[in-house]
mmCIF file of C-alpha atoms in Angstrom:
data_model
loop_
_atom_site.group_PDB
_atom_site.id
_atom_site.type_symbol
_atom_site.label_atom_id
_atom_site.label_comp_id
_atom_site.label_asym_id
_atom_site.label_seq_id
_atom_site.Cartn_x
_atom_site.Cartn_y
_atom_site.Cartn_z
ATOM 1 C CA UNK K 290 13.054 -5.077 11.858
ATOM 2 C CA UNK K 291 10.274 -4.765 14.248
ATOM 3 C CA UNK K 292 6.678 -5.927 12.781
ATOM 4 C CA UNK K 293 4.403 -3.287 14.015
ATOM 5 C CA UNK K 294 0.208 -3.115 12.821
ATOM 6 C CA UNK K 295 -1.624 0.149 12.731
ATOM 7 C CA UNK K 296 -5.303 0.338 13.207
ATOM 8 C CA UNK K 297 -7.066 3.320 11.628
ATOM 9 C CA UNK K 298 -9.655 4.735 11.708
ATOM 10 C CA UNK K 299 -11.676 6.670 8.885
ATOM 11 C CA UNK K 300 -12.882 10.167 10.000
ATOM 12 C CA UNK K 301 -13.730 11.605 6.258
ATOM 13 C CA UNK K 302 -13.495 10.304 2.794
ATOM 14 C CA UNK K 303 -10.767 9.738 0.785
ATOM 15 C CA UNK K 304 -9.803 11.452 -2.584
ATOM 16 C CA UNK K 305 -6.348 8.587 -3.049
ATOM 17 C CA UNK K 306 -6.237 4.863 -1.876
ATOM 18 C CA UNK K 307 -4.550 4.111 1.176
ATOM 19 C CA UNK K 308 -1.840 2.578 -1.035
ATOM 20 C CA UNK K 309 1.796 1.678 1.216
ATOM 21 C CA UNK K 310 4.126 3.692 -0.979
ATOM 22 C CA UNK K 311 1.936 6.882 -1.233
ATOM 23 C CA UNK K 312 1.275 6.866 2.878
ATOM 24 C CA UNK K 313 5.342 6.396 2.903
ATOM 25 C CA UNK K 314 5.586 9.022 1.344
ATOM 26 C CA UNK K 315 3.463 11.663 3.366
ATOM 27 C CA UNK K 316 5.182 10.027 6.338
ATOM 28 C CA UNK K 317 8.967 10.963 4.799
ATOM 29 C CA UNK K 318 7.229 14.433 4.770
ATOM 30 C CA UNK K 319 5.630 14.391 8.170
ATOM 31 C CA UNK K 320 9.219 13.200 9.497
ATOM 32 C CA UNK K 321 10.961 16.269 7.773
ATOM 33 C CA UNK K 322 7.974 18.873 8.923
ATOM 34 C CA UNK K 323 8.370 17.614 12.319
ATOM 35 C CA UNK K 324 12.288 16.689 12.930
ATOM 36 C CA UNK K 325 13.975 18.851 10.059
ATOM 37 C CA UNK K 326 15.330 17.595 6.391
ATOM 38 C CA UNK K 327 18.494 16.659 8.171
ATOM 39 C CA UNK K 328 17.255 13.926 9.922
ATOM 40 C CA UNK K 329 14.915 12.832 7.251
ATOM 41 C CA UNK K 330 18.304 12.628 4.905
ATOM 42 C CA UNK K 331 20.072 10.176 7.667
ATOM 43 C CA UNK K 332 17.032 8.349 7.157
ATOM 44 C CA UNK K 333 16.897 7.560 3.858
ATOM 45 C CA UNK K 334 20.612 7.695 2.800
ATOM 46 C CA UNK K 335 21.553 5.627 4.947
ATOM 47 C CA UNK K 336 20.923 2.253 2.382
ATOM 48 C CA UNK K 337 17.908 2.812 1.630
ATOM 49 C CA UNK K 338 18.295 2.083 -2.181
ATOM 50 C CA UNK K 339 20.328 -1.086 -0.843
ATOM 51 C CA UNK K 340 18.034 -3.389 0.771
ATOM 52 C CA UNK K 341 18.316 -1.204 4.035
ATOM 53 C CA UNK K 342 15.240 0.905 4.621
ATOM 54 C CA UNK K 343 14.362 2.418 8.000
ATOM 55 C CA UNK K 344 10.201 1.565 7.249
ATOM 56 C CA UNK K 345 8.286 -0.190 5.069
ATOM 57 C CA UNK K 346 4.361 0.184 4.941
ATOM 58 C CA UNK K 347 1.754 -2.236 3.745
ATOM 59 C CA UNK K 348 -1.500 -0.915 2.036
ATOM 60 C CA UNK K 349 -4.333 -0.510 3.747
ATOM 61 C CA UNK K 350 -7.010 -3.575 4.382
ATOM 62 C CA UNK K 351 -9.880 -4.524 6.108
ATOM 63 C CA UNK K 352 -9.188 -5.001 9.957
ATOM 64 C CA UNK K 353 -7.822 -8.669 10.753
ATOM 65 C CA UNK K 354 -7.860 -9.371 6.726
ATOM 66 C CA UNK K 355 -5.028 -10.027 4.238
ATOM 67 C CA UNK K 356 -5.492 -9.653 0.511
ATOM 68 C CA UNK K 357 -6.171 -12.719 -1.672
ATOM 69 C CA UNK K 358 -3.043 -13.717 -3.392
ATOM 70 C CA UNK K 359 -2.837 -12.786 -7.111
ATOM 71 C CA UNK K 360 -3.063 -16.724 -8.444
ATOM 72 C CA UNK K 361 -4.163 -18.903 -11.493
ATOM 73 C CA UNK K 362 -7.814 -20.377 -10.718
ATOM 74 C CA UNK K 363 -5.778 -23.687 -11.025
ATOM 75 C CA UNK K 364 -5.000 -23.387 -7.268
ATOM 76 C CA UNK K 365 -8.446 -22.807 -5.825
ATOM 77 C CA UNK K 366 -10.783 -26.029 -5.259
ATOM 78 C CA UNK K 367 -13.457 -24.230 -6.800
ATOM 79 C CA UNK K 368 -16.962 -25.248 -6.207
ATOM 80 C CA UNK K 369 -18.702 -27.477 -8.687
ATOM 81 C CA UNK K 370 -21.051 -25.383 -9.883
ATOM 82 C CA UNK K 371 -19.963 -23.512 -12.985
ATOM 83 C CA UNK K 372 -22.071 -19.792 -12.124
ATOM 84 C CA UNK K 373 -20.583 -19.503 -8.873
ATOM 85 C CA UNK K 374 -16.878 -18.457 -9.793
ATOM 86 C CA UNK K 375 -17.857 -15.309 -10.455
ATOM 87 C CA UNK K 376 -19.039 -14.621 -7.178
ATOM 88 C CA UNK K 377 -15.888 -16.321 -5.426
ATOM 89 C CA UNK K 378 -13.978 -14.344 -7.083
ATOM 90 C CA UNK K 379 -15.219 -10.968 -5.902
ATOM 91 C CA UNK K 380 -13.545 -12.817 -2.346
ATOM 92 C CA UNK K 381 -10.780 -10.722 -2.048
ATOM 93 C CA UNK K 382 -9.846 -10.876 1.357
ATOM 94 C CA UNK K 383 -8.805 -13.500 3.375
ATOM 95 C CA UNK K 384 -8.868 -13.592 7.988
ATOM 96 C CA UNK K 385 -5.810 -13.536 9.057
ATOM 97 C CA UNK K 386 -6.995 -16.410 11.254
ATOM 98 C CA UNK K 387 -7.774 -18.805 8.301
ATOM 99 C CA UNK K 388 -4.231 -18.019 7.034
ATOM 100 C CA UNK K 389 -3.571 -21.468 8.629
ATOM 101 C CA UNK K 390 -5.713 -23.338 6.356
ATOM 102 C CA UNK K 391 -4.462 -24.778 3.303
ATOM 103 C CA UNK K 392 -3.956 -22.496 0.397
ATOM 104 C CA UNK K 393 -6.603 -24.076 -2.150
ATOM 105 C CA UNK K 394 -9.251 -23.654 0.429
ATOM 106 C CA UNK K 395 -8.658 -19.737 0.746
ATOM 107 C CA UNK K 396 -11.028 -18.537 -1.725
ATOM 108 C CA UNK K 397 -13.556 -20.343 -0.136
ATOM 109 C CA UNK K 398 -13.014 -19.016 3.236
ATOM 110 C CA UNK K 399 -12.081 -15.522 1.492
ATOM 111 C CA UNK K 400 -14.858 -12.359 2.100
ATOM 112 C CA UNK K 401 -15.844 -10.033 -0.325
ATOM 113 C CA UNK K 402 -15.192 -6.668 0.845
ATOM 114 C CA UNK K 403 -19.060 -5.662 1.690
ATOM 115 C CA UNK K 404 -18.481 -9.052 4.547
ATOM 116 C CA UNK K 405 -14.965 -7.369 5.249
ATOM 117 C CA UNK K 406 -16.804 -4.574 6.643
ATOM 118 C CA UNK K 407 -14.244 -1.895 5.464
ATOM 119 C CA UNK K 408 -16.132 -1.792 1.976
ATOM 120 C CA UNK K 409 -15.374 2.307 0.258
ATOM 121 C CA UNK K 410 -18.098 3.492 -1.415
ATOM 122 C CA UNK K 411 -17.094 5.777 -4.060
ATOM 123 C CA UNK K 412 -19.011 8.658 -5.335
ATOM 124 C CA UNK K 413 -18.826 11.452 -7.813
ATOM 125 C CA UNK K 414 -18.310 14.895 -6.077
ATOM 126 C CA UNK K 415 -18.823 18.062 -8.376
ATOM 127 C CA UNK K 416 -16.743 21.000 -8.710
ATOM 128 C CA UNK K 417 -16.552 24.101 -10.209
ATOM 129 C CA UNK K 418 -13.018 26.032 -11.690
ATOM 130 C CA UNK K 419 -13.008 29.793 -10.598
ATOM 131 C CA UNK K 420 -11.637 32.595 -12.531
ATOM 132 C CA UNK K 421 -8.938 33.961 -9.934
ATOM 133 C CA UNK K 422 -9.756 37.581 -11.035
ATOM 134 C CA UNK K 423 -13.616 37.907 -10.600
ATOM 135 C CA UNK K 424 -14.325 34.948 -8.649
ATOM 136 C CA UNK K 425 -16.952 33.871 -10.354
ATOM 137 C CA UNK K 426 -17.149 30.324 -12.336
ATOM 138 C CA UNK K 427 -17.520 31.973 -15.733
ATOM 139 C CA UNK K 428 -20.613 31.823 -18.035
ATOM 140 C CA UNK K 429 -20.807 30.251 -21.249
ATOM 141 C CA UNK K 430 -17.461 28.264 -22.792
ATOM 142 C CA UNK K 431 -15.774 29.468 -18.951
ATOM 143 C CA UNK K 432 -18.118 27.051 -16.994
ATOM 144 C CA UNK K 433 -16.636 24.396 -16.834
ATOM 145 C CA UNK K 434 -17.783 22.215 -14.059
ATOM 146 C CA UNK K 435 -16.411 18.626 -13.332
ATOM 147 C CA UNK K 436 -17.032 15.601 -10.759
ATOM 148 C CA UNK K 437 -13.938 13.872 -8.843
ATOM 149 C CA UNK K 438 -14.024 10.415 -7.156
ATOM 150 C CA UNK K 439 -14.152 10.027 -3.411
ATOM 151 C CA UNK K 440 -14.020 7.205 -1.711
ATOM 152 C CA UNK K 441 -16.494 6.900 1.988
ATOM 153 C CA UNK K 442 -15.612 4.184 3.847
ATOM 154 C CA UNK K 443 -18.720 2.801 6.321
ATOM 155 C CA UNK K 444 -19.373 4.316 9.837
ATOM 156 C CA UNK K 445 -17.175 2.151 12.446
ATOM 157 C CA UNK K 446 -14.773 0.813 9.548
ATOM 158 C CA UNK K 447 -11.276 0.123 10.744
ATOM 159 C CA UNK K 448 -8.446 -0.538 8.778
ATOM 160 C CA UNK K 449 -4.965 -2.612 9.210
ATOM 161 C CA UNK K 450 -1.402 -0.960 8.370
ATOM 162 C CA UNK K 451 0.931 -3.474 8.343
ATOM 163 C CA UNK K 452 4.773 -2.099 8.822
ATOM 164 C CA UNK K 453 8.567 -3.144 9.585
ATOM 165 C CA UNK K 454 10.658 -0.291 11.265
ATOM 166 C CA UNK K 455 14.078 -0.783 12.262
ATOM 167 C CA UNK K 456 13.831 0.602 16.033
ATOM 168 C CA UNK K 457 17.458 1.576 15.974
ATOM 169 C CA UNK K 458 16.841 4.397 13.529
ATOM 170 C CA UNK K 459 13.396 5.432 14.459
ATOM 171 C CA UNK K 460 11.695 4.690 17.573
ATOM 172 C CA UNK K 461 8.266 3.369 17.632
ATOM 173 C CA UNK K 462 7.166 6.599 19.608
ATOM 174 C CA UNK K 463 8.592 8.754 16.471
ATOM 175 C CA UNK K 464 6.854 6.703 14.033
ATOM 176 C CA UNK K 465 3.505 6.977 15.604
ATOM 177 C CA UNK K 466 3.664 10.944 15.871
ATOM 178 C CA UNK K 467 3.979 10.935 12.148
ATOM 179 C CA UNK K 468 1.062 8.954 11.799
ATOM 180 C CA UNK K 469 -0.724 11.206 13.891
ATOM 181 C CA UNK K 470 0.582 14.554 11.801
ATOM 182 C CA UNK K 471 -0.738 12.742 8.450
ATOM 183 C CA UNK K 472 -4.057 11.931 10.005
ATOM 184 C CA UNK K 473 -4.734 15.086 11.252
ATOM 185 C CA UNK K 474 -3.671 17.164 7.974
ATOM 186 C CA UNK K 475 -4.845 14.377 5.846
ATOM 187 C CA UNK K 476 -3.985 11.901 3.064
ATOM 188 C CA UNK K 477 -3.268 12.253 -0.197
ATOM 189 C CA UNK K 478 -5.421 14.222 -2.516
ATOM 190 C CA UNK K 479 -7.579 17.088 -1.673
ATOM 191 C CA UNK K 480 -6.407 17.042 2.094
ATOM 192 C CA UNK K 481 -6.650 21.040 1.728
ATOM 193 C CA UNK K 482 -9.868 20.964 1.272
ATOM 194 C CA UNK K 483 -10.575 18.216 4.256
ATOM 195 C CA UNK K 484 -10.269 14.521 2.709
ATOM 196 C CA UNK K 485 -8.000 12.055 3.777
ATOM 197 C CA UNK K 486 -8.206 12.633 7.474
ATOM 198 C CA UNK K 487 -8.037 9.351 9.969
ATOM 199 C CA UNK K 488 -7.204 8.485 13.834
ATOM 200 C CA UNK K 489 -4.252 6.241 14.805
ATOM 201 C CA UNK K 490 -6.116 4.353 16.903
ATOM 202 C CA UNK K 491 -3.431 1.893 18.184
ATOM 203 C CA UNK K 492 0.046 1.049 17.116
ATOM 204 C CA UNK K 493 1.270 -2.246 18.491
ATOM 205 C CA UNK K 494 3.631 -4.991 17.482
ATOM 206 C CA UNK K 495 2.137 -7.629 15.845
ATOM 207 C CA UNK K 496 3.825 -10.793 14.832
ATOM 208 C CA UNK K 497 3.546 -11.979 10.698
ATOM 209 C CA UNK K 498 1.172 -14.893 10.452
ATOM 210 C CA UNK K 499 2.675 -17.337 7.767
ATOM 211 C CA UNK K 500 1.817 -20.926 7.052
ATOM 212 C CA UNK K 501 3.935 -24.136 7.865
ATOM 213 C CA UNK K 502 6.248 -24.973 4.820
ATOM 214 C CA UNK K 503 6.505 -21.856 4.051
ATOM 215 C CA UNK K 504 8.316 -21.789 0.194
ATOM 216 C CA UNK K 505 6.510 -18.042 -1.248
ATOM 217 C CA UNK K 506 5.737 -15.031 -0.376
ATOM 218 C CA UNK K 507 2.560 -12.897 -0.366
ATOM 219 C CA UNK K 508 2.887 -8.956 -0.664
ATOM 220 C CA UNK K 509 1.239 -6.428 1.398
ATOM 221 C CA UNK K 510 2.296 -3.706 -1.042
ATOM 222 C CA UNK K 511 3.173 -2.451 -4.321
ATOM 223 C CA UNK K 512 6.989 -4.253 -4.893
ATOM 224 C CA UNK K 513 9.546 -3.894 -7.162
ATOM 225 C CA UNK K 514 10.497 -7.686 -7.954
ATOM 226 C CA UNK K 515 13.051 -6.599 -10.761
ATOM 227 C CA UNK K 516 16.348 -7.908 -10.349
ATOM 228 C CA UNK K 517 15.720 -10.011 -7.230
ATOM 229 C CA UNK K 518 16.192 -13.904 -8.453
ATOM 230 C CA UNK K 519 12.622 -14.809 -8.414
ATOM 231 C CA UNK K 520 11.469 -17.816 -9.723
ATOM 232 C CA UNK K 521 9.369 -16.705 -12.879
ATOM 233 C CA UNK K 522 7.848 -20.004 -12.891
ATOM 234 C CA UNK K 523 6.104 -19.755 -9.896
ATOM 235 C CA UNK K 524 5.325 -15.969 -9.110
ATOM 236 C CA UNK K 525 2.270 -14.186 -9.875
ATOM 237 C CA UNK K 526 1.114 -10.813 -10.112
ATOM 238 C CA UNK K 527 -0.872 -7.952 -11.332
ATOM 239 C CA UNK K 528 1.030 -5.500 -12.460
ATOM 240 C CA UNK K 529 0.387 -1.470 -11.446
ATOM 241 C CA UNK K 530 2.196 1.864 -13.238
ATOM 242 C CA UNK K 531 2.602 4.437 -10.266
ATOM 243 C CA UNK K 532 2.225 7.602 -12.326
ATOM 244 C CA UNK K 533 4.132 9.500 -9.194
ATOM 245 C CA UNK K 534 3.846 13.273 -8.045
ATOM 246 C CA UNK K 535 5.306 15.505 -5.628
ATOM 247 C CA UNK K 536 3.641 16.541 -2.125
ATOM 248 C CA UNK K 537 4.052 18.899 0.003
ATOM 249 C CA UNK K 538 6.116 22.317 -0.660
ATOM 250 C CA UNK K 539 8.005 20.177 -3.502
ATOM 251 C CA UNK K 540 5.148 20.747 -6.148
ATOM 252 C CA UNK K 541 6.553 24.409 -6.398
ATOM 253 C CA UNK K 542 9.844 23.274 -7.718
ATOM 254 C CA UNK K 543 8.586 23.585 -11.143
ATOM 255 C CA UNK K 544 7.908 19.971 -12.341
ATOM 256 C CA UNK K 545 5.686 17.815 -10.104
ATOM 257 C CA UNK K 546 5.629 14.940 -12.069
ATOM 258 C CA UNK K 547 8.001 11.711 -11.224
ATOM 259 C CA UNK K 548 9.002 9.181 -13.378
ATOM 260 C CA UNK K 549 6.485 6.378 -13.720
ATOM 261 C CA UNK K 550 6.870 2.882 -12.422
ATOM 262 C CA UNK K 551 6.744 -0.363 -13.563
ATOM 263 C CA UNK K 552 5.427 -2.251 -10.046
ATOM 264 C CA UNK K 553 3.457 -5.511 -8.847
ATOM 265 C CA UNK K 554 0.573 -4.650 -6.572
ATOM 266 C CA UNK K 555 -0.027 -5.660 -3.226
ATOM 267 C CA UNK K 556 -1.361 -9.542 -3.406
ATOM 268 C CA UNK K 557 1.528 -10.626 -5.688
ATOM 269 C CA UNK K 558 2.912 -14.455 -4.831
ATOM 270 C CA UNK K 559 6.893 -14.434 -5.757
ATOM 271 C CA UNK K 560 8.820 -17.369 -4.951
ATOM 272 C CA UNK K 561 12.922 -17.692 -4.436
ATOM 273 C CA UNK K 562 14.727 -18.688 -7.244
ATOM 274 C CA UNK K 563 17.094 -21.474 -4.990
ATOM 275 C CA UNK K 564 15.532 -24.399 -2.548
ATOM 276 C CA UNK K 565 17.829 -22.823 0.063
ATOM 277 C CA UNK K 566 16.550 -19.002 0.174
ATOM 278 C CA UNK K 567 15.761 -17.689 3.273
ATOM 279 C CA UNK K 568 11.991 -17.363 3.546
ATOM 280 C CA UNK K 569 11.820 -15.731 7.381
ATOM 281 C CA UNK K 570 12.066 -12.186 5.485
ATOM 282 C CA UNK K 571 10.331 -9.065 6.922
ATOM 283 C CA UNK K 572 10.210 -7.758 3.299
ATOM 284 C CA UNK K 573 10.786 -7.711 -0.337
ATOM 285 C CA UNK K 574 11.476 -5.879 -3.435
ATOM 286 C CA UNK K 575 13.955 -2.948 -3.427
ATOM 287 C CA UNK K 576 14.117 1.280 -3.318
ATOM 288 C CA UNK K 577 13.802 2.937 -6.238
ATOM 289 C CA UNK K 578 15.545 6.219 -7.168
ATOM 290 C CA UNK K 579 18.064 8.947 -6.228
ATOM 291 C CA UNK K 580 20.722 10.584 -8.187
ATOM 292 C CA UNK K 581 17.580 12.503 -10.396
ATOM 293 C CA UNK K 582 15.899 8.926 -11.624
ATOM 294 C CA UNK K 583 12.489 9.550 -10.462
ATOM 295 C CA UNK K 584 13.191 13.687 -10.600
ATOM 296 C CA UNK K 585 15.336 16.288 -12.350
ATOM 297 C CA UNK K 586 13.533 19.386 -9.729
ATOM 298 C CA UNK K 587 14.333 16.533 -6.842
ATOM 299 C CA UNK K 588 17.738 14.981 -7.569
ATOM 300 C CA UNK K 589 17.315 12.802 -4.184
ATOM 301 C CA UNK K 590 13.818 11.476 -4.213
ATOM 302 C CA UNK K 591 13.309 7.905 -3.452
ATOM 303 C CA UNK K 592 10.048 5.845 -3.507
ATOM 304 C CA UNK K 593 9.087 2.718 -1.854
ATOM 305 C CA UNK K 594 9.792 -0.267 -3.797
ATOM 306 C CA UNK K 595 9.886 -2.743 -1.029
ATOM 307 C CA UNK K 596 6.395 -4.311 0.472
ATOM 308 C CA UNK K 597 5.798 -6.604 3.567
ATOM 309 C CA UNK K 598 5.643 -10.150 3.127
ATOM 310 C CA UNK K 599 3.525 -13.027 4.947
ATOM 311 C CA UNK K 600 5.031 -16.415 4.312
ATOM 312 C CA UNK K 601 3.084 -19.358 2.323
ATOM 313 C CA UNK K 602 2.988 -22.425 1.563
ATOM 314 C CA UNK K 603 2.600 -22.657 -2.829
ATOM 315 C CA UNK K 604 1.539 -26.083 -3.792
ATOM 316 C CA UNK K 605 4.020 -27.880 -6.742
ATOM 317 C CA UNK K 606 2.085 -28.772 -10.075
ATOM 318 C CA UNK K 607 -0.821 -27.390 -11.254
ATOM 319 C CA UNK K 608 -2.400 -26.284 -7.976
ATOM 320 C CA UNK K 609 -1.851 -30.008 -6.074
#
């Protein structure tokens, strides 16, 4: 598959994170509003739920910055003084450039996300429920206001997609028009109303950085690690329910709501379960659903269990 980084760029705020499954997602959609369900079926039929899938898509970080991986404190030469670890450990993202160093030394090299420079701001936004008849908010018990959460990113904030497409079933060219379509109409919640919209501002192949000695792997989205042979012993995670919904025309079937899921976010550190795995992967995890297991109104929806991977190196012992 062909590594590929997409740098975007924030034109409004956001009502959902940039999160690699839920931008999958809108892009399966964009792909059917723009080529036709048939093509989008070839797509994902075609193995996706068997280790095959025609994308994958990271979650969405600073520019030039990986997340922090998901590890015991053990690892980290922490500083000697006791009332700094709080403040290393609001680090949470790492230059790709310092990838290179060793791994204990990465929280100390890490940024916080205000030095990241992609840091969201979130704020309370109120609203109002109108009665459909009079169009009026109601007085009394029938005003009912409420705030939701938005999320501003900083003026001149760019952010990294990190992806693996395999070129044979969808060209580069394709892929980028559907990042274009969900950037103009918008991401994820409240794009109606004008959230969620972005620029692609470049789309270009970009080559994995991993360390030397390379015997884990760090995740660049949520993953579905069930099943895979991991060794327990030495992977770490945090672990994320994706309370799922429809987009698009499918939240008029009837049912919007998808089964939830059990899945490790993006940071996670997994490592193979044999000496002899191969760690030069482009991805991990696995796709989840079809045959009516994430939707009874949907029969064939499928949702992105697999995340990129960047390869390290995970010291033996307790963080030596």
């Amino acid at each position: 598959m062909t590594p590929l980084k997409a740098t975007l760029a924030p034109r409004t705020a956001f009502a959902t994170p940039l999160m690699g499954d839920t931008l999958f997602g809108q892009l399966c959609w964009a792909i059917r509003h723009g080529w036709g369900e048939t093509r989008l079926t070839e797509l994902l039929l075609d193995g996706f739920t068997a280790g095959r899938p025609f994308l994958v898509v990271s979650d969405a970080f600073p520019a030039g910055y990986l997340p922090m991986p998901a590890l015991p404190s053990r690892y980290w030469r922490e500083e000697a003084d006791p009332s700094r670890r709080k403040a290393l450990k609001r680090r949470v993202w790492l230059a790709e450039k310092e990838l290179a160093q060793p791994l204990g030394d990465w929280q100390r090299l890490a940024k916080t996300s205000e030095e990241g420079g992609a840091a969201a701001e979130s704020r309370a936004q109120p609203r109002n429920s109108l009665n459909r008849l009079t169009l009026a908010t109601g007085k009394g018990a029938g005003f009912a206001p409420y705030t939701v959460r938005q999320h501003w990113y900083p003026p001149g904030a760019r952010l990294d997609i990190h992806l693996r497409l395999d070129e044979a079933r969808l060209s580069q060219a394709d892929l980028g028009q559907a990042l274009d379509a969900v950037g103009v109409t918008g991401f994820g919640k409240d794009a109606n109303v004008g959230l969620g919209k972005f620029t692609l501002e470049g789309l270009q192949t970009h080559i994995p950085p991993h360390q030397p000695d390379a015997n884990a792997w760090l995740t660049l989205a949520l993953c579905a690690p069930q099943g895979l042979g991991l060794d327990a012993q030495r992977s770490y995670y945090r672990p994320f329910t994706r309370y799922g919904r429809h987009g698009a025309e499918a939240v008029l079937l009837g049912n919007p709501f998808k089964a939830p899921l059990l899945l490790a976010a993006a940071g996670a550190v997994f490592s193979p379960g044999s000496s002899g795995s191969e760690m030069d992967v482009p991805f991990i995890g696995q796709g989840l659903g079809g045959e009516g297991q994430l939707s009874k109104v949907l029969r064939r929806t499928v949702h992105q269990g697999y995340a990129p991977v960047v390869g390290i190196h995970l010291p033996q012992g307790e963080g030596q």
